[in-house]
Each structure stands twice: as C-alpha cells, then as structure tokens.
mmCIF file of C-alpha atoms and ligand atoms in Angstrom:
data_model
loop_
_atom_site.group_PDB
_atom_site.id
_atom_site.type_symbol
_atom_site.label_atom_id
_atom_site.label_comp_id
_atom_site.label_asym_id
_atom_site.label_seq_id
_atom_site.Cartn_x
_atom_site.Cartn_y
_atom_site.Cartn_z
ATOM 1 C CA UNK A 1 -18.880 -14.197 12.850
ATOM 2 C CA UNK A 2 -17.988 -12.322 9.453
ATOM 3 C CA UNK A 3 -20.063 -9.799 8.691
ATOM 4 C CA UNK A 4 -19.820 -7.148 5.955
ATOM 5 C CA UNK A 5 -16.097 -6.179 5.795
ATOM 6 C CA UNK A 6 -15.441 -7.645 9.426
ATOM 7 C CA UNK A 7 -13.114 -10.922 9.409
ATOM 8 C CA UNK A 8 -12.094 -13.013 11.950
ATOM 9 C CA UNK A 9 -9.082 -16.169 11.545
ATOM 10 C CA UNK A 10 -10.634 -19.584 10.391
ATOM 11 C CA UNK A 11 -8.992 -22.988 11.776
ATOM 12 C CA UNK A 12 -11.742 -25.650 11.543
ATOM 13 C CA UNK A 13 -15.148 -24.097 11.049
ATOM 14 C CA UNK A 14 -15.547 -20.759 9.415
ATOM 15 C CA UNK A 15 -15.215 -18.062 11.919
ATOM 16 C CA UNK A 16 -14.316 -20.007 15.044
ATOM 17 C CA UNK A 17 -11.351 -17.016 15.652
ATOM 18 C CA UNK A 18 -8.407 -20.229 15.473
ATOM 19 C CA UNK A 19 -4.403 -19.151 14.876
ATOM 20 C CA UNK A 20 -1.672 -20.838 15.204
ATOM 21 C CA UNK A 21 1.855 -19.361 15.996
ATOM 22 C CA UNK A 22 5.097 -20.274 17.278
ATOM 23 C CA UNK A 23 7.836 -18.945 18.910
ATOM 24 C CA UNK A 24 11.032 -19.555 20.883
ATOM 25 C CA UNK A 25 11.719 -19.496 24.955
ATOM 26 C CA UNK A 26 15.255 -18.575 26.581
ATOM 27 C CA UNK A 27 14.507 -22.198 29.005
ATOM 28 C CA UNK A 28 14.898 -25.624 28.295
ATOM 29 C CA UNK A 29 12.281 -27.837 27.900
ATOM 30 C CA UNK A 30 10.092 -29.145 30.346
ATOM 31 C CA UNK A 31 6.978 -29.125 31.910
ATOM 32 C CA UNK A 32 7.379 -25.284 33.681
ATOM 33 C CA UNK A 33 8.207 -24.420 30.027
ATOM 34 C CA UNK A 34 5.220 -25.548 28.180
ATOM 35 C CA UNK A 35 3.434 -24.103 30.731
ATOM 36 C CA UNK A 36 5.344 -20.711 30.161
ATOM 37 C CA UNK A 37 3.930 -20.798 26.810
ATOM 38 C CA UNK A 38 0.455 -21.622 27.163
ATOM 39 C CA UNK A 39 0.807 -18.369 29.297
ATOM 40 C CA UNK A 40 2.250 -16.150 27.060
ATOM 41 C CA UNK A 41 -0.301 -17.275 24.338
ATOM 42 C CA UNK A 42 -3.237 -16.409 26.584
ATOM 43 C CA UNK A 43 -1.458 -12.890 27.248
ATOM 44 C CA UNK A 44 -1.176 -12.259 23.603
ATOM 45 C CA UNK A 45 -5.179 -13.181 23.770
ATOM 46 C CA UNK A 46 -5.229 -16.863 22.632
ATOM 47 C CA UNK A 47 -7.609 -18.779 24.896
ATOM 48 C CA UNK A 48 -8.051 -21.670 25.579
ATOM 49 C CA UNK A 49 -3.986 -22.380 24.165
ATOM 50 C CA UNK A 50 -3.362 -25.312 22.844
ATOM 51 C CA UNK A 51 0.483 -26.690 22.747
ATOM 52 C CA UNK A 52 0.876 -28.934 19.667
ATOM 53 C CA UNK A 53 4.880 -28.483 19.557
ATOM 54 C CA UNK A 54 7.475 -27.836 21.818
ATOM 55 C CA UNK A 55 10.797 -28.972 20.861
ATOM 56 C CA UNK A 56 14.180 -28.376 22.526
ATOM 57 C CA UNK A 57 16.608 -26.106 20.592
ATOM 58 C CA UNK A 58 19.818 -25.951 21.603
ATOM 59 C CA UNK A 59 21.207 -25.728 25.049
ATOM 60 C CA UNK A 60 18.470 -24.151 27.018
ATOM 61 C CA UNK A 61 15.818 -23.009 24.293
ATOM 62 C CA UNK A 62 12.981 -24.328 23.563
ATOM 63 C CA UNK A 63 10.681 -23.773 20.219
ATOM 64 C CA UNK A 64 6.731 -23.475 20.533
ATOM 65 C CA UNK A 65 3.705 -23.827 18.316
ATOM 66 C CA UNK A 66 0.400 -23.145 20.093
ATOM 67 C CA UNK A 67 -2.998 -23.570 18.477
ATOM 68 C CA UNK A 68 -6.152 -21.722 20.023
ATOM 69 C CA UNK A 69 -8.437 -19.059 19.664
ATOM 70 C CA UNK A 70 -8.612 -15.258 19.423
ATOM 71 C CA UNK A 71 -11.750 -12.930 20.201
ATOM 72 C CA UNK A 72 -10.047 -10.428 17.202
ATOM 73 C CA UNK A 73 -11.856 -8.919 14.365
ATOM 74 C CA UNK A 74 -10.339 -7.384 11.719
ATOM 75 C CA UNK A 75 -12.168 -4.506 9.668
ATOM 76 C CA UNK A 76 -10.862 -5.063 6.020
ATOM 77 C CA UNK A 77 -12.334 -1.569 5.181
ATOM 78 C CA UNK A 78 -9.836 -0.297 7.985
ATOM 79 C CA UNK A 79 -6.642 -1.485 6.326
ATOM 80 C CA UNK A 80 -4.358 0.367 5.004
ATOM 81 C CA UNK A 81 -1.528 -0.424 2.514
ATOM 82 C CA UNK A 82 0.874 0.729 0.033
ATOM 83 C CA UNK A 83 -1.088 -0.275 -3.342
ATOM 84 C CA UNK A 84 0.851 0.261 -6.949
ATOM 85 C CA UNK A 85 0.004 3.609 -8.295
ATOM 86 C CA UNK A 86 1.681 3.298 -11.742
ATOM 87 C CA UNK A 87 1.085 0.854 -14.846
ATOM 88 C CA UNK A 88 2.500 -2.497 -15.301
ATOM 89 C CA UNK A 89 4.361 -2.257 -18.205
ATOM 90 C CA UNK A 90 6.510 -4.975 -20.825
ATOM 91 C CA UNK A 91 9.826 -5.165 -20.719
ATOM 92 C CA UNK A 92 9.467 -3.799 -24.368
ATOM 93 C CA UNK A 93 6.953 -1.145 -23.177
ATOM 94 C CA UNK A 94 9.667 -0.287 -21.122
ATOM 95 C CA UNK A 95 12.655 0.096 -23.610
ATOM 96 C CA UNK A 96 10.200 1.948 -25.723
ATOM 97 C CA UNK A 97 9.521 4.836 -23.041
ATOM 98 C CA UNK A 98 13.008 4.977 -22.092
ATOM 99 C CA UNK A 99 14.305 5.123 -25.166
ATOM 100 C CA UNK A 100 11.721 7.764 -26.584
ATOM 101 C CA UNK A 101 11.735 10.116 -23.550
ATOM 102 C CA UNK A 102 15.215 9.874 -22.003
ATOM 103 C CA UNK A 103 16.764 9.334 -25.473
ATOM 104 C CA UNK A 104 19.554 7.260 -23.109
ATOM 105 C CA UNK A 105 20.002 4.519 -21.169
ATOM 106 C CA UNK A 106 19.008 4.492 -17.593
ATOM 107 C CA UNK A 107 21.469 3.670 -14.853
ATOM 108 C CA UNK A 108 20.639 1.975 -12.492
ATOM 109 C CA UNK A 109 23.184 0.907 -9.327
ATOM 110 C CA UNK A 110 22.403 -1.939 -7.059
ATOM 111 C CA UNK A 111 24.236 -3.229 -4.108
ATOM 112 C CA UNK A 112 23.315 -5.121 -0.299
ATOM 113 C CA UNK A 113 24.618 -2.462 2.103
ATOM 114 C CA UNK A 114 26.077 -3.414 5.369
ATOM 115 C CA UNK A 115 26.846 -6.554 7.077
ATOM 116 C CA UNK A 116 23.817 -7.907 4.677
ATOM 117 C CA UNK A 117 25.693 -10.580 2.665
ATOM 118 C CA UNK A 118 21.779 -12.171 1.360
ATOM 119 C CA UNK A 119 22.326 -10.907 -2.660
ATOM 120 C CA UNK A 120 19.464 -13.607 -3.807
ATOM 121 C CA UNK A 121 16.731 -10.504 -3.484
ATOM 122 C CA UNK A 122 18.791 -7.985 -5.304
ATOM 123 C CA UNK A 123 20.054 -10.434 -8.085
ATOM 124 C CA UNK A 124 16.352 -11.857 -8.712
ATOM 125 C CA UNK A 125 15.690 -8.406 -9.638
ATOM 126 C CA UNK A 126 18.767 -7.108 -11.593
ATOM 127 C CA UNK A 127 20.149 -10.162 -13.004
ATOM 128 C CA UNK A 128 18.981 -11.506 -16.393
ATOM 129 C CA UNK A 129 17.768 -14.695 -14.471
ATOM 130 C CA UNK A 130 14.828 -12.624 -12.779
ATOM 131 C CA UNK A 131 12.177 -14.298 -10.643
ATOM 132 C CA UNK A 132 9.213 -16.117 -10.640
ATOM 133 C CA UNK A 133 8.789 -15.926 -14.915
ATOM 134 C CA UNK A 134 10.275 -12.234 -15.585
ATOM 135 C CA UNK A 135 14.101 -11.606 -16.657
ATOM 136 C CA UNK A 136 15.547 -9.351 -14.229
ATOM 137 C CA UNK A 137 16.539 -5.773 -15.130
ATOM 138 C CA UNK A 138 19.921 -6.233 -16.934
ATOM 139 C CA UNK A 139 17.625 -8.214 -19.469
ATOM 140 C CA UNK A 140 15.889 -4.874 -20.332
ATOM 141 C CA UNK A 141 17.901 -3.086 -23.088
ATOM 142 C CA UNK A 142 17.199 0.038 -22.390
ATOM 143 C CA UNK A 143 18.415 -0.009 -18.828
ATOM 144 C CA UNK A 144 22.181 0.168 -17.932
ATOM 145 C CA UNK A 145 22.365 -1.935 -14.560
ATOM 146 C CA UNK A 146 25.324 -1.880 -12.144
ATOM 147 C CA UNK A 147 25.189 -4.892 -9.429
ATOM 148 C CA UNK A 148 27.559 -4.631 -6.665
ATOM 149 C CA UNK A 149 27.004 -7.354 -4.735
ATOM 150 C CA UNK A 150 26.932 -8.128 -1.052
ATOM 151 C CA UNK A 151 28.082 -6.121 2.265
ATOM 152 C CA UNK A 152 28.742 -2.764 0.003
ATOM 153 C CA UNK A 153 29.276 0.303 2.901
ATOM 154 C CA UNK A 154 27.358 3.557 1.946
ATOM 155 C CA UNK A 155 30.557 5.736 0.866
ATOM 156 C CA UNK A 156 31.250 2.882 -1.919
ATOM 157 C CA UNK A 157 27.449 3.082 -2.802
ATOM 158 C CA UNK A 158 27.292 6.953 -3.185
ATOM 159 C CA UNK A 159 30.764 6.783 -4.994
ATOM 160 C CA UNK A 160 29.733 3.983 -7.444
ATOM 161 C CA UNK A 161 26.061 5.916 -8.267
ATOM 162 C CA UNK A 162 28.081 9.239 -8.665
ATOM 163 C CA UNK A 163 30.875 7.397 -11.180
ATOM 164 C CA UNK A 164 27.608 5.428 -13.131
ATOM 165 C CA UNK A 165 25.548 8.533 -13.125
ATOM 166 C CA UNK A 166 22.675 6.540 -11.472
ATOM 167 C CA UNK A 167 19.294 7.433 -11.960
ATOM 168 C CA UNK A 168 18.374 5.019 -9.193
ATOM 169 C CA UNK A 169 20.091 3.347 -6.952
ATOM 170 C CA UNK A 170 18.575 -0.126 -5.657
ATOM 171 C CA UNK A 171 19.449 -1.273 -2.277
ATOM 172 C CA UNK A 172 18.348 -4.541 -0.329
ATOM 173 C CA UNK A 173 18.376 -5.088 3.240
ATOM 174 C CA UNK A 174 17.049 -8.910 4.506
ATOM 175 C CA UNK A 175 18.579 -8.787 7.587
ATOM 176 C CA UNK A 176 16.359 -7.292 10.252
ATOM 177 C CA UNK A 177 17.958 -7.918 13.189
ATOM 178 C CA UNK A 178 18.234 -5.231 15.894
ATOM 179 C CA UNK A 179 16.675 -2.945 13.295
ATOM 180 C CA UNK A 180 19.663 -2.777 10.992
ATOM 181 C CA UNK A 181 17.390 -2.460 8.045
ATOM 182 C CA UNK A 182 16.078 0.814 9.205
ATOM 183 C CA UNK A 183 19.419 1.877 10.296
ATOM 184 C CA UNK A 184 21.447 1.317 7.180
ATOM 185 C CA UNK A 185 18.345 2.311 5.016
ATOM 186 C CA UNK A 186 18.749 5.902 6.737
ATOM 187 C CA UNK A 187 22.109 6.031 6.796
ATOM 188 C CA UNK A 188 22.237 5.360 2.877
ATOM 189 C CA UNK A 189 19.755 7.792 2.520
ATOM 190 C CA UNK A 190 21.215 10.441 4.156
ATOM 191 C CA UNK A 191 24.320 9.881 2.906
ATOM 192 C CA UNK A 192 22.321 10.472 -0.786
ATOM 193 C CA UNK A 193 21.269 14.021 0.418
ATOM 194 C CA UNK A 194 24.850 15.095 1.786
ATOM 195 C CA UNK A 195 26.689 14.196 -1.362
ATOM 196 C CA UNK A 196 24.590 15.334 -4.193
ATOM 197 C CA UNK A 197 21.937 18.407 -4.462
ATOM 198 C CA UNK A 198 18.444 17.122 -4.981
ATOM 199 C CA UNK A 199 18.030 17.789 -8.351
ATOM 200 C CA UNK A 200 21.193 15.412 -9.249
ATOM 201 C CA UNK A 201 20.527 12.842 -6.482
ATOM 202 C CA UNK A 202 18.972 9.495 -7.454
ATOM 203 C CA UNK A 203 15.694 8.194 -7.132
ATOM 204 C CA UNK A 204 16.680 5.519 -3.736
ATOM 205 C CA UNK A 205 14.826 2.116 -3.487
ATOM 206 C CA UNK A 206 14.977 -0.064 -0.878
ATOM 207 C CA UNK A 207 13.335 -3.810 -0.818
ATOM 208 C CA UNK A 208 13.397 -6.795 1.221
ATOM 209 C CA UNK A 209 10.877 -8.731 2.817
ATOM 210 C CA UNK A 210 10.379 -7.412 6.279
ATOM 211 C CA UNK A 211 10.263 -4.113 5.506
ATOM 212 C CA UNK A 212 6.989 -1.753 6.054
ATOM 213 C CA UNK A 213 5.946 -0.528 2.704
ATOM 214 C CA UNK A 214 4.354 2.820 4.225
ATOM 215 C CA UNK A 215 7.846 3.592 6.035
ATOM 216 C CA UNK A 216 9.264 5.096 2.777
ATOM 217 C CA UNK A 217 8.819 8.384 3.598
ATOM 218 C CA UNK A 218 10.256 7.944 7.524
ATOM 219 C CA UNK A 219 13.387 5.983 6.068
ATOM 220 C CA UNK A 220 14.139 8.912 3.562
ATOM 221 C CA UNK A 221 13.739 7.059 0.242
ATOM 222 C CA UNK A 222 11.182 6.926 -2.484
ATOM 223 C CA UNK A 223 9.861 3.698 -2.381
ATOM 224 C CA UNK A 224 10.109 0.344 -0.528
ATOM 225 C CA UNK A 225 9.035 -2.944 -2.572
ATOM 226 C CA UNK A 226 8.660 -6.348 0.054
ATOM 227 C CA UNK A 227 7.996 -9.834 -0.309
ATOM 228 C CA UNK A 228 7.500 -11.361 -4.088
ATOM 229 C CA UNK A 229 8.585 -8.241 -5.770
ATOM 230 C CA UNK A 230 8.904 -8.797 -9.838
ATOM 231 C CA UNK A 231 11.460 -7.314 -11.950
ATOM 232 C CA UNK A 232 8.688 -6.120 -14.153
ATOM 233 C CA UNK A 233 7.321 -3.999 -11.143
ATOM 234 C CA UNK A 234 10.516 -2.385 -10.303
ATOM 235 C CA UNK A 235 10.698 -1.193 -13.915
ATOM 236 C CA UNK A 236 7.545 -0.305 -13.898
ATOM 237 C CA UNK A 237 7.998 2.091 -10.927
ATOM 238 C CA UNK A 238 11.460 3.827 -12.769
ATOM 239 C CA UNK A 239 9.379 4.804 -15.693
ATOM 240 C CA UNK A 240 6.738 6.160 -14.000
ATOM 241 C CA UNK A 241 8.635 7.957 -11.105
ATOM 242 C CA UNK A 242 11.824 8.979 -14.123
ATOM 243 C CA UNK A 243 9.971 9.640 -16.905
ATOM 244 C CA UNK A 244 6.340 9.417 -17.078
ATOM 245 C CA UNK A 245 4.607 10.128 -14.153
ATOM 246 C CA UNK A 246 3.611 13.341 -12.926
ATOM 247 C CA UNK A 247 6.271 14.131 -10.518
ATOM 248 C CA UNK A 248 8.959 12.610 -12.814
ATOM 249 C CA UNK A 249 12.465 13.898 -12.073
ATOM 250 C CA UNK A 250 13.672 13.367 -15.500
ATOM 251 C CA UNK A 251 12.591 14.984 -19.078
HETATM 252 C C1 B12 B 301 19.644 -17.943 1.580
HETATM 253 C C2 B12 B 301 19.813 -17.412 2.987
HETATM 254 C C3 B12 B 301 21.110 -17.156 3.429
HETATM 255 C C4 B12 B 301 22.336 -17.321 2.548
HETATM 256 C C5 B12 B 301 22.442 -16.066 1.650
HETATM 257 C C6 B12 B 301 23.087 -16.390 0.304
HETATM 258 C C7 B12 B 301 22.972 -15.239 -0.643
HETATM 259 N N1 B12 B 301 23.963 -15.113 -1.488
HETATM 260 O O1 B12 B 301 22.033 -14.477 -0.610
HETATM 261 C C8 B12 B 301 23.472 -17.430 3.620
HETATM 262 C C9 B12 B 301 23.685 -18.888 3.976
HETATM 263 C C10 B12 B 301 24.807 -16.807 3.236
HETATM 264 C C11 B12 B 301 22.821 -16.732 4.814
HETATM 265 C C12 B12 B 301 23.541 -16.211 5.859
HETATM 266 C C13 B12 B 301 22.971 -15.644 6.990
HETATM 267 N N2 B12 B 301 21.645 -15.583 7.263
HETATM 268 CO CO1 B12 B 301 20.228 -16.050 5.986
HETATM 269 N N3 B12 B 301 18.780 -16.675 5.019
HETATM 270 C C14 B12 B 301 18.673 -17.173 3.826
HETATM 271 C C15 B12 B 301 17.203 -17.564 3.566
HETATM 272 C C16 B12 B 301 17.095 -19.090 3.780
HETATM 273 C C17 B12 B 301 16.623 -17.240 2.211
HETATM 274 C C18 B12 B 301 16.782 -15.776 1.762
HETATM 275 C C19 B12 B 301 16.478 -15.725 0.282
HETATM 276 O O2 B12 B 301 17.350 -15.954 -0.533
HETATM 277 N N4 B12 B 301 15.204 -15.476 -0.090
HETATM 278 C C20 B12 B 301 14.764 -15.498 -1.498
HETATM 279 C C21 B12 B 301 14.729 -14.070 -2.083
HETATM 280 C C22 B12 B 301 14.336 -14.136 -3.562
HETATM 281 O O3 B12 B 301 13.731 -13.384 -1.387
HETATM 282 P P1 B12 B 301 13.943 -11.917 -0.764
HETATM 283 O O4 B12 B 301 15.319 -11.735 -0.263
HETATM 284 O O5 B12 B 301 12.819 -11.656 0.137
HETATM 285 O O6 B12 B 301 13.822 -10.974 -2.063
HETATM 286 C C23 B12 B 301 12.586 -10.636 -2.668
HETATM 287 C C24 B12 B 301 11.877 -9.423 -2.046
HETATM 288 O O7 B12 B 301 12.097 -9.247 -0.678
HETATM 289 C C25 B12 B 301 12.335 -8.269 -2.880
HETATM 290 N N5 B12 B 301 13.621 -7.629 -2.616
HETATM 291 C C26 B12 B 301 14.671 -7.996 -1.853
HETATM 292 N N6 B12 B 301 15.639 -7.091 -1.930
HETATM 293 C C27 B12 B 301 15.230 -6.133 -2.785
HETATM 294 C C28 B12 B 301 15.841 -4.955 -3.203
HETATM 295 C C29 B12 B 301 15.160 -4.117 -4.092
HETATM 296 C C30 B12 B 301 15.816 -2.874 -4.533
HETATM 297 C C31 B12 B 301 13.859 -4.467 -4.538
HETATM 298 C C32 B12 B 301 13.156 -3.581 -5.472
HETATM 299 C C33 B12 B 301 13.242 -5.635 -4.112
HETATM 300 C C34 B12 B 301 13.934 -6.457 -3.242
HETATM 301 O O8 B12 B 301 12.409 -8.847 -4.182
HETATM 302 C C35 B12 B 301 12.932 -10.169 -4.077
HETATM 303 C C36 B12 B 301 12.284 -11.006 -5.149
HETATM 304 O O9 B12 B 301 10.904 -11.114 -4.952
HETATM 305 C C37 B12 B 301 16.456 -16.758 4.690
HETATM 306 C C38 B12 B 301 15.199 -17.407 5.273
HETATM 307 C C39 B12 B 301 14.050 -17.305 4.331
HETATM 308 N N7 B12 B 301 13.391 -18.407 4.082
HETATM 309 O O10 B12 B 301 13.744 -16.215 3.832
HETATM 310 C C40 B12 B 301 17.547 -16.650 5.770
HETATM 311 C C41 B12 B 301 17.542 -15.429 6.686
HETATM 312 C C42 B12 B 301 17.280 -14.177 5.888
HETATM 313 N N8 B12 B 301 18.927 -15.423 7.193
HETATM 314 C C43 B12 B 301 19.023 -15.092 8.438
HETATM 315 C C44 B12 B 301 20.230 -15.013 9.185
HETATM 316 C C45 B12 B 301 20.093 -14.718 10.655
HETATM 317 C C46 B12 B 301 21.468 -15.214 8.581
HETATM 318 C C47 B12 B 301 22.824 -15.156 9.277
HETATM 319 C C48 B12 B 301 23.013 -14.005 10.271
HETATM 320 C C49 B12 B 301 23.054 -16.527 9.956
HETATM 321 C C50 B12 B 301 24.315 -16.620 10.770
HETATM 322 N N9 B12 B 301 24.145 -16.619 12.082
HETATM 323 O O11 B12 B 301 25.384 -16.670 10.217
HETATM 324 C C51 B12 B 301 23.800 -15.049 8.083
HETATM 325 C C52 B12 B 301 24.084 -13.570 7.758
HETATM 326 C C53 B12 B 301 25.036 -13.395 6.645
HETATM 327 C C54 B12 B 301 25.161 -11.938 6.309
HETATM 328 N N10 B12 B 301 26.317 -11.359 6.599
HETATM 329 O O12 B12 B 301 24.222 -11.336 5.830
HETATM 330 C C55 B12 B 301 17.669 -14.769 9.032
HETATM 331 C C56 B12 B 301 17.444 -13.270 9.205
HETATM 332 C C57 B12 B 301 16.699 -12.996 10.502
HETATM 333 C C58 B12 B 301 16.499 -11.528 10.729
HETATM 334 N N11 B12 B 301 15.511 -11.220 11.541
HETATM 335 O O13 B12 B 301 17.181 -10.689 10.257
HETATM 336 C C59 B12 B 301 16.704 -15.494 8.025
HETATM 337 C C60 B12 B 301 15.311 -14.855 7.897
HETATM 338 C C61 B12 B 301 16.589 -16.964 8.520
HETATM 339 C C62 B12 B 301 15.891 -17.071 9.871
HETATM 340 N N12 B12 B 301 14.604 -17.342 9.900
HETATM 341 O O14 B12 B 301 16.484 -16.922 10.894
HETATM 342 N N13 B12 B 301 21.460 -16.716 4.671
#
C-alpha cells in the first residue's frame, strides 16, 4: 500500500497495483495471439493479465489492451524532473522587460525541421491564435517572430536566424519515429555552433511532446518544453535566459 512518498497504480480499490496498456502485435488475430499478449504483459510484470481488447488491424496486426496488476512502487521523493526555474510573466510584463533592457525587439525564428510537416505545436506557440487561453508570441509587441513553417532543412534554418538576427530560434520536432527527433535536434544544433561563434549564436529551443525535458543538455540546446507548453511560458523563459536571469546572454 501507499505509504509516505511511496505510490503504487490504482484501478478499482486504492492501491491494488492495476494498469492498463495497450499495444500492437506483427500477427493476426487469433487465439495464439491473445495468448502472445497475455505473455508479454506478464514479462513486462503484469500478473494475472487480463485481455479486455484485441482487435485486428490491418493485414496481419493485431491491437491489444490488457488490464492487470503490477507489484511496482514508485518513490515520488525519487523523481526527478525538469521544473520551471524562472517567473511567469504577462504578456505586458514581458514587452515591458524587453523593451526596457534590450531597448529592441527580440527576434525570434521558428520553423519544423526535417521531414516533420506537424506545424500545429509551433503555430500554437508563435501565432497570435496561441493555445489553451494565451495569444501566441507574434501577439507580444515587443517580440519580432519569424514562422517558417513545416519540413524547413537546417541550412535554411541557420540562414533565416542569421538574415533575422535571431535571438532564439524555436524548433519543433513531433515526429519520433526511429529517433528522428534526437537526430535532427543535434544536427540543428550543431549546425548553430559551426556557423556562428558562441557569443552571436542564438539561444536554441526545441519542443514537442515526446521529448525528455532533462535531454537538453545531451541534444546541444538550451531548453526543451513538452506536452501543454503555453506561449506565456516560452516567453517567460526568453526573458529570463536573454535578459534577466543570471546567465543572460544579452544586456
Ligand atoms: C494533426 C496530426 C497530423 C497532421 C499535421 C497537420 C499540421 N499542419 O500539423 C497530418 C495529417 C498532416 C499528419 C501527418 C502525419 N502524421 Co500526424 N498527427 C497529428 C496528431 C493527430 C495531432 C498532432 C497535433 O496537432 N497536436 C496538437 C499540438 C498543439 O500539440 P503538440 O504538437 O504536442 O504541441 C504542443 C507541445 O508539444 C509544445 N510544442 C510543440 N512543438 C514545440 C516547439 C517549441 C519551440 C516549443 C517551445 C513547444 C512546442 O507546445 C505545443 C502546445 O502546447 C498526432 C496524434 C496526437 N493526438 O498527438 C499525430 C501524430 C503526431 N502523427 C503521426 C504520424 C506517424 C504521421 C505521419 C507519418 C502519418 C503518415 N504515415 O503519413 C504523417 C507525417 C507527416 C510529416 N511529414 O510530418 C504519429 C507520430 C508517431 C511517432 N512516433 O512519431 C502521431 C503521434 C499519431 C500516431 N499515434 O501514430 N499528422
């Protein structure tokens, strides 16, 4: 049971260890195949596996949801995670410290790199429109925003932040297969450090939501933002790592 900071999943009383997931098997479906996936759950420590979905997919795939429980604890006190470090600030809070401290606009240069043709992420947080309440960044007066759209290749990127003088450039990446959001994340960010000296290069973002918040470092960029990222938030972090903060790059 829970104890302390110790928690365990919850299906129908509080602590009985119950998850559900689902997944996909290369077969088609049948009896063998259920029973394929009652075995893989118990491998990945569900037991006793319950199958309350299997439905064919396709020609010979077959999609899964098991139900059943896990012996896991998690130790909430052992969890670590990427929490904000810098105040949430108004868009007018924002405008104010920009237009104090820089005493110009800040540029900032979006664009989906790659093959990635998903510009809903990007545009909820440049374009007026914004997400879930809060305009996006071109809303902001203060900021000078530069949205490139989908499938932009890293030579155009560097190119388009060197011609817009870009304070930061904003990249998204959604699709994750075969790692390609790593991949182009460190191929953009290398690119960054063979084009322009450190003291000229801009601060590089990269968000989407399957990437690993702690990986900024590893991937060569300054900061990742994930699932339900706000426009507010994203300006927030540009003051604070531009102007304010204490390892601000600019004034
Ligand atoms: C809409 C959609 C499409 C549309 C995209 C239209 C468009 N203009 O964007 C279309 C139909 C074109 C499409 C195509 C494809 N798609 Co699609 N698509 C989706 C879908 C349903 C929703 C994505 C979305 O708009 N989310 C809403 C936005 C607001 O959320 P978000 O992107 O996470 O953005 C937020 C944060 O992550 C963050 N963020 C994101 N980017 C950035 C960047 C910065 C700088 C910051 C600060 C923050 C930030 O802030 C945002 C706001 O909170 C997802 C499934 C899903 N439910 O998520 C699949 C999904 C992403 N697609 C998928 C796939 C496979 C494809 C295709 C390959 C399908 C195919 N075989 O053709 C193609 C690929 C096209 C291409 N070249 O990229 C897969 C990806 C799987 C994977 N592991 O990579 C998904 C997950 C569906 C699935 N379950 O299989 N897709």
């Amino acid at each position: 049971m829970t104890g302390g900071s110790v928690v365990r999943p919850y299906g129908d009383t509080t602590g009985d260890g119950m998850v559900q997931v689902s997944f996909t098997l290369p077969v088609p479906h049948d009896k063998r195949a259920e029973g394929a996936a009652v075995q893989l759950a118990n491998r990945m420590g569900i037991d006793p596996a319950l199958l309350v979905h299997a439905k064919p997919i396709g020609d010979g795939f077959t999609f899964f949801v098991v139900y059943g429980r896990v012996n896991h604890l998690v130790d909430l006190s052992a969890v670590r995670v990427v929490e904000r470090d810098f105040p949430l600030l108004s868009a007018k809070e924002v405008n104010a410290v920009v237009k104090r401290r820089l005493r110009r606009k800040l540029s900032v240069v979006g664009a989906c790199i790659g093959t990635d043709a998903h510009t809903v992420g990007i545009d909820a947080i440049l374009n007026v429109k914004g997400i879930a309440g809060e305009k996006g960044l071109e809303y902001y007066r203060e900021l000078s925003v530069t949205n490139l759209g989908a499938q932009v290749s890293v030579p155009e990127l560097v190119e388009a932040a060197r011609v817009a003088r870009a304070d930061a450039v904003l990249v998204s990446q959604v699709v994750t297969q075969r790692d390609a959001h790593l991949h182009n994340t460190r191929e953009m960010s290398a690119a960054f450090r063979e084009a322009l000296p450190a003291a000229r290069r801009p601060l590089l973002i990269v968000g989407g939501p399957r990437f690993d918040e702690s990986q900024a470092a590893e991937l060569g960029v300054d900061r990742i933002f994930g699932r339900g990222t706000t426009p507010g938030e994203v300006a927030s972090y540009l003051v604070h790592a531009l102007i304010t903060g204490r390892r601000a790059r600019v004034a």
